Structure formats: structure tokens, C-alpha cells
Amino acid sequence: MSKPLLHLVFGGRVADPRGTDFVDADNLHFVGIFPNYATALKAWRGASQARVDEADWKYVILHIHRMLEPHRIHHMLEPDRHDKKVPTKGKKKKK
């Protein structure tokens, strides 16, 4: 059995539908936590369609599995030292 990649689906009123600035964090609607992206997407779609007439409501999918492995996030932000040459201190490149 493969390890579940947890996803959280939640939504609420936003200041601007193009962003994710939730205006009332005390009244967020938590749809649930799902074991994979496909089921989270299905839940997100259902919740979003239920509020289709309310333009100030937005639902999002949060990838919890990425947050639970911060060493992977840190590694993704660092330059890949195998693909790029990183200059060393004290040595200048010859022209």
C-alpha cells in the first residue's frame, strides 16, 4: 500500500476572487482531509459548485503532505549543485 499524500480542502470569503486573502478566518468551511489529489479535487469541485453564485467565496486545496516533509521543501528551494556550477569564495573566474 502506498503512502497517502494528504490534501486539505477548505474555503471561505475572500477579499478578491483572484487571490487567497480570506477575510473571516473564524468562519472558514473545512470540507475535509483526503488521501490523494484526485479525491481532494472531487471534494473541491463539489464545494465550489455549491457556492457558484457567491463570487466572494473561494475553495482551495492545500497539499499537507508537502508541509509534513519540510526537508523536501528546503531542498527544492536550494539550487541544484549537480546541475549548476556554484562559485567558491575567494576564487575569481578568469575572463
mmCIF file with all atom_site columns, C-alpha atoms in Angstrom:
data_model
loop_
_atom_site.group_PDB
_atom_site.id
_atom_site.type_symbol
_atom_site.label_atom_id
_atom_site.label_alt_id
_atom_site.label_comp_id
_atom_site.label_asym_id
_atom_site.label_entity_id
_atom_site.label_seq_id
_atom_site.pdbx_PDB_ins_code
_atom_site.Cartn_x
_atom_site.Cartn_y
_atom_site.Cartn_z
_atom_site.occupancy
_atom_site.B_iso_or_equiv
_atom_site.pdbx_formal_charge
_atom_site.auth_seq_id
_atom_site.auth_comp_id
_atom_site.auth_asym_id
_atom_site.auth_atom_id
_atom_site.pdbx_PDB_model_num
ATOM 1  C CA . MET A 1 1  ? 0.000   0.000  0.000   1.00 0.00 ? 1  MET A CA 1
ATOM 2  C CA . SER A 1 2  ? 1.406   3.382  -0.964  1.00 0.00 ? 2  SER A CA 1
ATOM 3  C CA . LYS A 1 3  ? 1.805   6.259  1.448   1.00 0.00 ? 3  LYS A CA 1
ATOM 4  C CA . PRO A 1 4  ? -1.175  8.667  1.305   1.00 0.00 ? 4  PRO A CA 1
ATOM 5  C CA . LEU A 1 5  ? -0.436  12.175 0.060   1.00 0.00 ? 5  LEU A CA 1
ATOM 6  C CA . LEU A 1 6  ? -2.745  14.166 2.320   1.00 0.00 ? 6  LEU A CA 1
ATOM 7  C CA . HIS A 1 7  ? -4.685  17.155 0.963   1.00 0.00 ? 7  HIS A CA 1
ATOM 8  C CA . LEU A 1 8  ? -6.913  19.605 2.853   1.00 0.00 ? 8  LEU A CA 1
ATOM 9  C CA . VAL A 1 9  ? -9.883  21.253 1.144   1.00 0.00 ? 9  VAL A CA 1
ATOM 10 C CA . PHE A 1 10 ? -11.297 24.410 2.701   1.00 0.00 ? 10 PHE A CA 1
ATOM 11 C CA . GLY A 1 11 ? -12.852 27.694 1.677   1.00 0.00 ? 11 GLY A CA 1
ATOM 12 C CA . GLY A 1 12 ? -14.294 30.966 2.791   1.00 0.00 ? 12 GLY A CA 1
ATOM 13 C CA . ARG A 1 13 ? -14.994 34.553 1.872   1.00 0.00 ? 13 ARG A CA 1
ATOM 14 C CA . VAL A 1 14 ? -12.112 36.275 0.087   1.00 0.00 ? 14 VAL A CA 1
ATOM 15 C CA . ALA A 1 15 ? -11.338 39.957 -0.399  1.00 0.00 ? 15 ALA A CA 1
ATOM 16 C CA . ASP A 1 16 ? -10.621 39.380 -4.097  1.00 0.00 ? 16 ASP A CA 1
ATOM 17 C CA . PRO A 1 17 ? -11.641 36.215 -6.011  1.00 0.00 ? 17 PRO A CA 1
ATOM 18 C CA . ARG A 1 18 ? -8.281  36.273 -7.815  1.00 0.00 ? 18 ARG A CA 1
ATOM 19 C CA . GLY A 1 19 ? -6.389  35.851 -4.537  1.00 0.00 ? 19 GLY A CA 1
ATOM 20 C CA . THR A 1 20 ? -6.439  33.856 -1.325  1.00 0.00 ? 20 THR A CA 1
ATOM 21 C CA . ASP A 1 21 ? -6.847  36.620 1.253   1.00 0.00 ? 21 ASP A CA 1
ATOM 22 C CA . PHE A 1 22 ? -9.572  35.093 3.435   1.00 0.00 ? 22 PHE A CA 1
ATOM 23 C CA . VAL A 1 23 ? -11.435 37.899 5.196   1.00 0.00 ? 23 VAL A CA 1
ATOM 24 C CA . ASP A 1 24 ? -13.003 35.895 8.040   1.00 0.00 ? 24 ASP A CA 1
ATOM 25 C CA . ALA A 1 25 ? -10.700 33.130 9.260   1.00 0.00 ? 25 ALA A CA 1
ATOM 26 C CA . ASP A 1 26 ? -13.093 32.300 12.109  1.00 0.00 ? 26 ASP A CA 1
ATOM 27 C CA . ASN A 1 27 ? -15.730 31.171 9.613   1.00 0.00 ? 27 ASN A CA 1
ATOM 28 C CA . LEU A 1 28 ? -13.748 29.040 7.175   1.00 0.00 ? 28 LEU A CA 1
ATOM 29 C CA . HIS A 1 29 ? -15.547 25.980 5.844   1.00 0.00 ? 29 HIS A CA 1
ATOM 30 C CA . PHE A 1 30 ? -13.395 22.860 6.191   1.00 0.00 ? 30 PHE A CA 1
ATOM 31 C CA . VAL A 1 31 ? -14.530 20.257 3.679   1.00 0.00 ? 31 VAL A CA 1
ATOM 32 C CA . GLY A 1 32 ? -12.051 17.608 4.820   1.00 0.00 ? 32 GLY A CA 1
ATOM 33 C CA . ILE A 1 33 ? -8.678  15.904 4.541   1.00 0.00 ? 33 ILE A CA 1
ATOM 34 C CA . PHE A 1 34 ? -8.258  13.488 1.648   1.00 0.00 ? 34 PHE A CA 1
ATOM 35 C CA . PRO A 1 35 ? -5.703  10.726 0.933   1.00 0.00 ? 35 PRO A CA 1
ATOM 36 C CA . ASN A 1 36 ? -4.848  11.878 -2.592  1.00 0.00 ? 36 ASN A CA 1
ATOM 37 C CA . TYR A 1 37 ? -5.250  14.742 -5.027  1.00 0.00 ? 37 TYR A CA 1
ATOM 38 C CA . ALA A 1 38 ? -7.991  13.080 -7.084  1.00 0.00 ? 38 ALA A CA 1
ATOM 39 C CA . THR A 1 39 ? -10.397 12.770 -4.146  1.00 0.00 ? 39 THR A CA 1
ATOM 40 C CA . ALA A 1 40 ? -9.473  16.255 -2.902  1.00 0.00 ? 40 ALA A CA 1
ATOM 41 C CA . LEU A 1 41 ? -10.208 17.661 -6.353  1.00 0.00 ? 41 LEU A CA 1
ATOM 42 C CA . LYS A 1 42 ? -13.603 15.958 -6.403  1.00 0.00 ? 42 LYS A CA 1
ATOM 43 C CA . ALA A 1 43 ? -14.446 17.443 -2.981  1.00 0.00 ? 43 ALA A CA 1
ATOM 44 C CA . TRP A 1 44 ? -13.137 20.872 -4.023  1.00 0.00 ? 44 TRP A CA 1
ATOM 45 C CA . ARG A 1 45 ? -15.268 20.789 -7.164  1.00 0.00 ? 45 ARG A CA 1
ATOM 46 C CA . GLY A 1 46 ? -18.391 19.867 -5.202  1.00 0.00 ? 46 GLY A CA 1
ATOM 47 C CA . ALA A 1 47 ? -17.860 22.569 -2.574  1.00 0.00 ? 47 ALA A CA 1
ATOM 48 C CA . SER A 1 48 ? -17.033 25.199 -5.203  1.00 0.00 ? 48 SER A CA 1
ATOM 49 C CA . GLN A 1 49 ? -20.078 24.359 -7.314  1.00 0.00 ? 49 GLN A CA 1
ATOM 50 C CA . ALA A 1 50 ? -22.328 24.533 -4.252  1.00 0.00 ? 50 ALA A CA 1
ATOM 51 C CA . ARG A 1 51 ? -21.335 28.216 -3.874  1.00 0.00 ? 51 ARG A CA 1
ATOM 52 C CA . VAL A 1 52 ? -21.104 29.097 -7.563  1.00 0.00 ? 52 VAL A CA 1
ATOM 53 C CA . ASP A 1 53 ? -23.492 32.042 -7.133  1.00 0.00 ? 53 ASP A CA 1
ATOM 54 C CA . GLU A 1 54 ? -21.392 33.571 -4.337  1.00 0.00 ? 54 GLU A CA 1
ATOM 55 C CA . ALA A 1 55 ? -18.481 35.262 -6.090  1.00 0.00 ? 55 ALA A CA 1
ATOM 56 C CA . ASP A 1 56 ? -16.815 36.208 -2.810  1.00 0.00 ? 56 ASP A CA 1
ATOM 57 C CA . TRP A 1 57 ? -16.379 32.552 -1.752  1.00 0.00 ? 57 TRP A CA 1
ATOM 58 C CA . LYS A 1 58 ? -13.368 30.504 -2.768  1.00 0.00 ? 58 LYS A CA 1
ATOM 59 C CA . TYR A 1 59 ? -12.241 26.954 -2.029  1.00 0.00 ? 59 TYR A CA 1
ATOM 60 C CA . VAL A 1 60 ? -8.629  25.783 -2.179  1.00 0.00 ? 60 VAL A CA 1
ATOM 61 C CA . ILE A 1 61 ? -6.667  22.541 -1.975  1.00 0.00 ? 61 ILE A CA 1
ATOM 62 C CA . LEU A 1 62 ? -3.717  22.587 0.421   1.00 0.00 ? 62 LEU A CA 1
ATOM 63 C CA . HIS A 1 63 ? -1.021  19.931 -0.086  1.00 0.00 ? 63 HIS A CA 1
ATOM 64 C CA . ILE A 1 64 ? -0.498  18.853 3.536   1.00 0.00 ? 64 ILE A CA 1
ATOM 65 C CA . HIS A 1 65 ? 1.958   16.117 2.543   1.00 0.00 ? 65 HIS A CA 1
ATOM 66 C CA . ARG A 1 66 ? 4.407   18.796 1.376   1.00 0.00 ? 66 ARG A CA 1
ATOM 67 C CA . MET A 1 67 ? 4.167   20.626 4.690   1.00 0.00 ? 67 MET A CA 1
ATOM 68 C CA . LEU A 1 68 ? 4.830   17.435 6.658   1.00 0.00 ? 68 LEU A CA 1
ATOM 69 C CA . GLU A 1 69 ? 8.194   16.973 4.935   1.00 0.00 ? 69 GLU A CA 1
ATOM 70 C CA . PRO A 1 70 ? 9.924   20.359 5.335   1.00 0.00 ? 70 PRO A CA 1
ATOM 71 C CA . HIS A 1 71 ? 13.312  18.910 4.372   1.00 0.00 ? 71 HIS A CA 1
ATOM 72 C CA . ARG A 1 72 ? 11.912  18.302 0.876   1.00 0.00 ? 72 ARG A CA 1
ATOM 73 C CA . ILE A 1 73 ? 10.657  21.885 0.624   1.00 0.00 ? 73 ILE A CA 1
ATOM 74 C CA . HIS A 1 74 ? 14.043  23.240 1.752   1.00 0.00 ? 74 HIS A CA 1
ATOM 75 C CA . HIS A 1 75 ? 15.803  21.019 -0.785  1.00 0.00 ? 75 HIS A CA 1
ATOM 76 C CA . MET A 1 76 ? 13.514  22.226 -3.593  1.00 0.00 ? 76 MET A CA 1
ATOM 77 C CA . LEU A 1 77 ? 14.357  25.866 -2.814  1.00 0.00 ? 77 LEU A CA 1
ATOM 78 C CA . GLU A 1 78 ? 18.123  25.353 -2.923  1.00 0.00 ? 78 GLU A CA 1
ATOM 79 C CA . PRO A 1 79 ? 19.941  25.450 -6.254  1.00 0.00 ? 79 PRO A CA 1
ATOM 80 C CA . ASP A 1 80 ? 20.831  22.006 -7.536  1.00 0.00 ? 80 ASP A CA 1
ATOM 81 C CA . ARG A 1 81 ? 24.592  21.830 -7.103  1.00 0.00 ? 81 ARG A CA 1
ATOM 82 C CA . HIS A 1 82 ? 24.856  18.920 -9.524  1.00 0.00 ? 82 HIS A CA 1
ATOM 83 C CA . ASP A 1 83 ? 23.424  20.856 -12.465 1.00 0.00 ? 83 ASP A CA 1
ATOM 84 C CA . LYS A 1 84 ? 24.904  24.312 -11.884 1.00 0.00 ? 84 LYS A CA 1
ATOM 85 C CA . LYS A 1 85 ? 28.392  25.458 -11.070 1.00 0.00 ? 85 LYS A CA 1
ATOM 86 C CA . VAL A 1 86 ? 28.398  27.349 -7.791  1.00 0.00 ? 86 VAL A CA 1
ATOM 87 C CA . PRO A 1 87 ? 31.275  29.844 -7.442  1.00 0.00 ? 87 PRO A CA 1
ATOM 88 C CA . THR A 1 88 ? 33.548  29.254 -4.486  1.00 0.00 ? 88 THR A CA 1
ATOM 89 C CA . LYS A 1 89 ? 34.610  32.052 -2.160  1.00 0.00 ? 89 LYS A CA 1
ATOM 90 C CA . GLY A 1 90 ? 37.958  33.687 -2.803  1.00 0.00 ? 90 GLY A CA 1
ATOM 91 C CA . LYS A 1 91 ? 38.365  32.464 -6.368  1.00 0.00 ? 91 LYS A CA 1
ATOM 92 C CA . LYS A 1 92 ? 37.506  34.677 -9.292  1.00 0.00 ? 92 LYS A CA 1
ATOM 93 C CA . LYS A 1 93 ? 36.513  33.430 -12.679 1.00 0.00 ? 93 LYS A CA 1
ATOM 94 C CA . LYS A 1 94 ? 39.098  34.034 -15.442 1.00 0.00 ? 94 LYS A CA 1
ATOM 95 C CA . LYS A 1 95 ? 37.942  36.077 -18.417 1.00 0.00 ? 95 LYS A CA 1
#
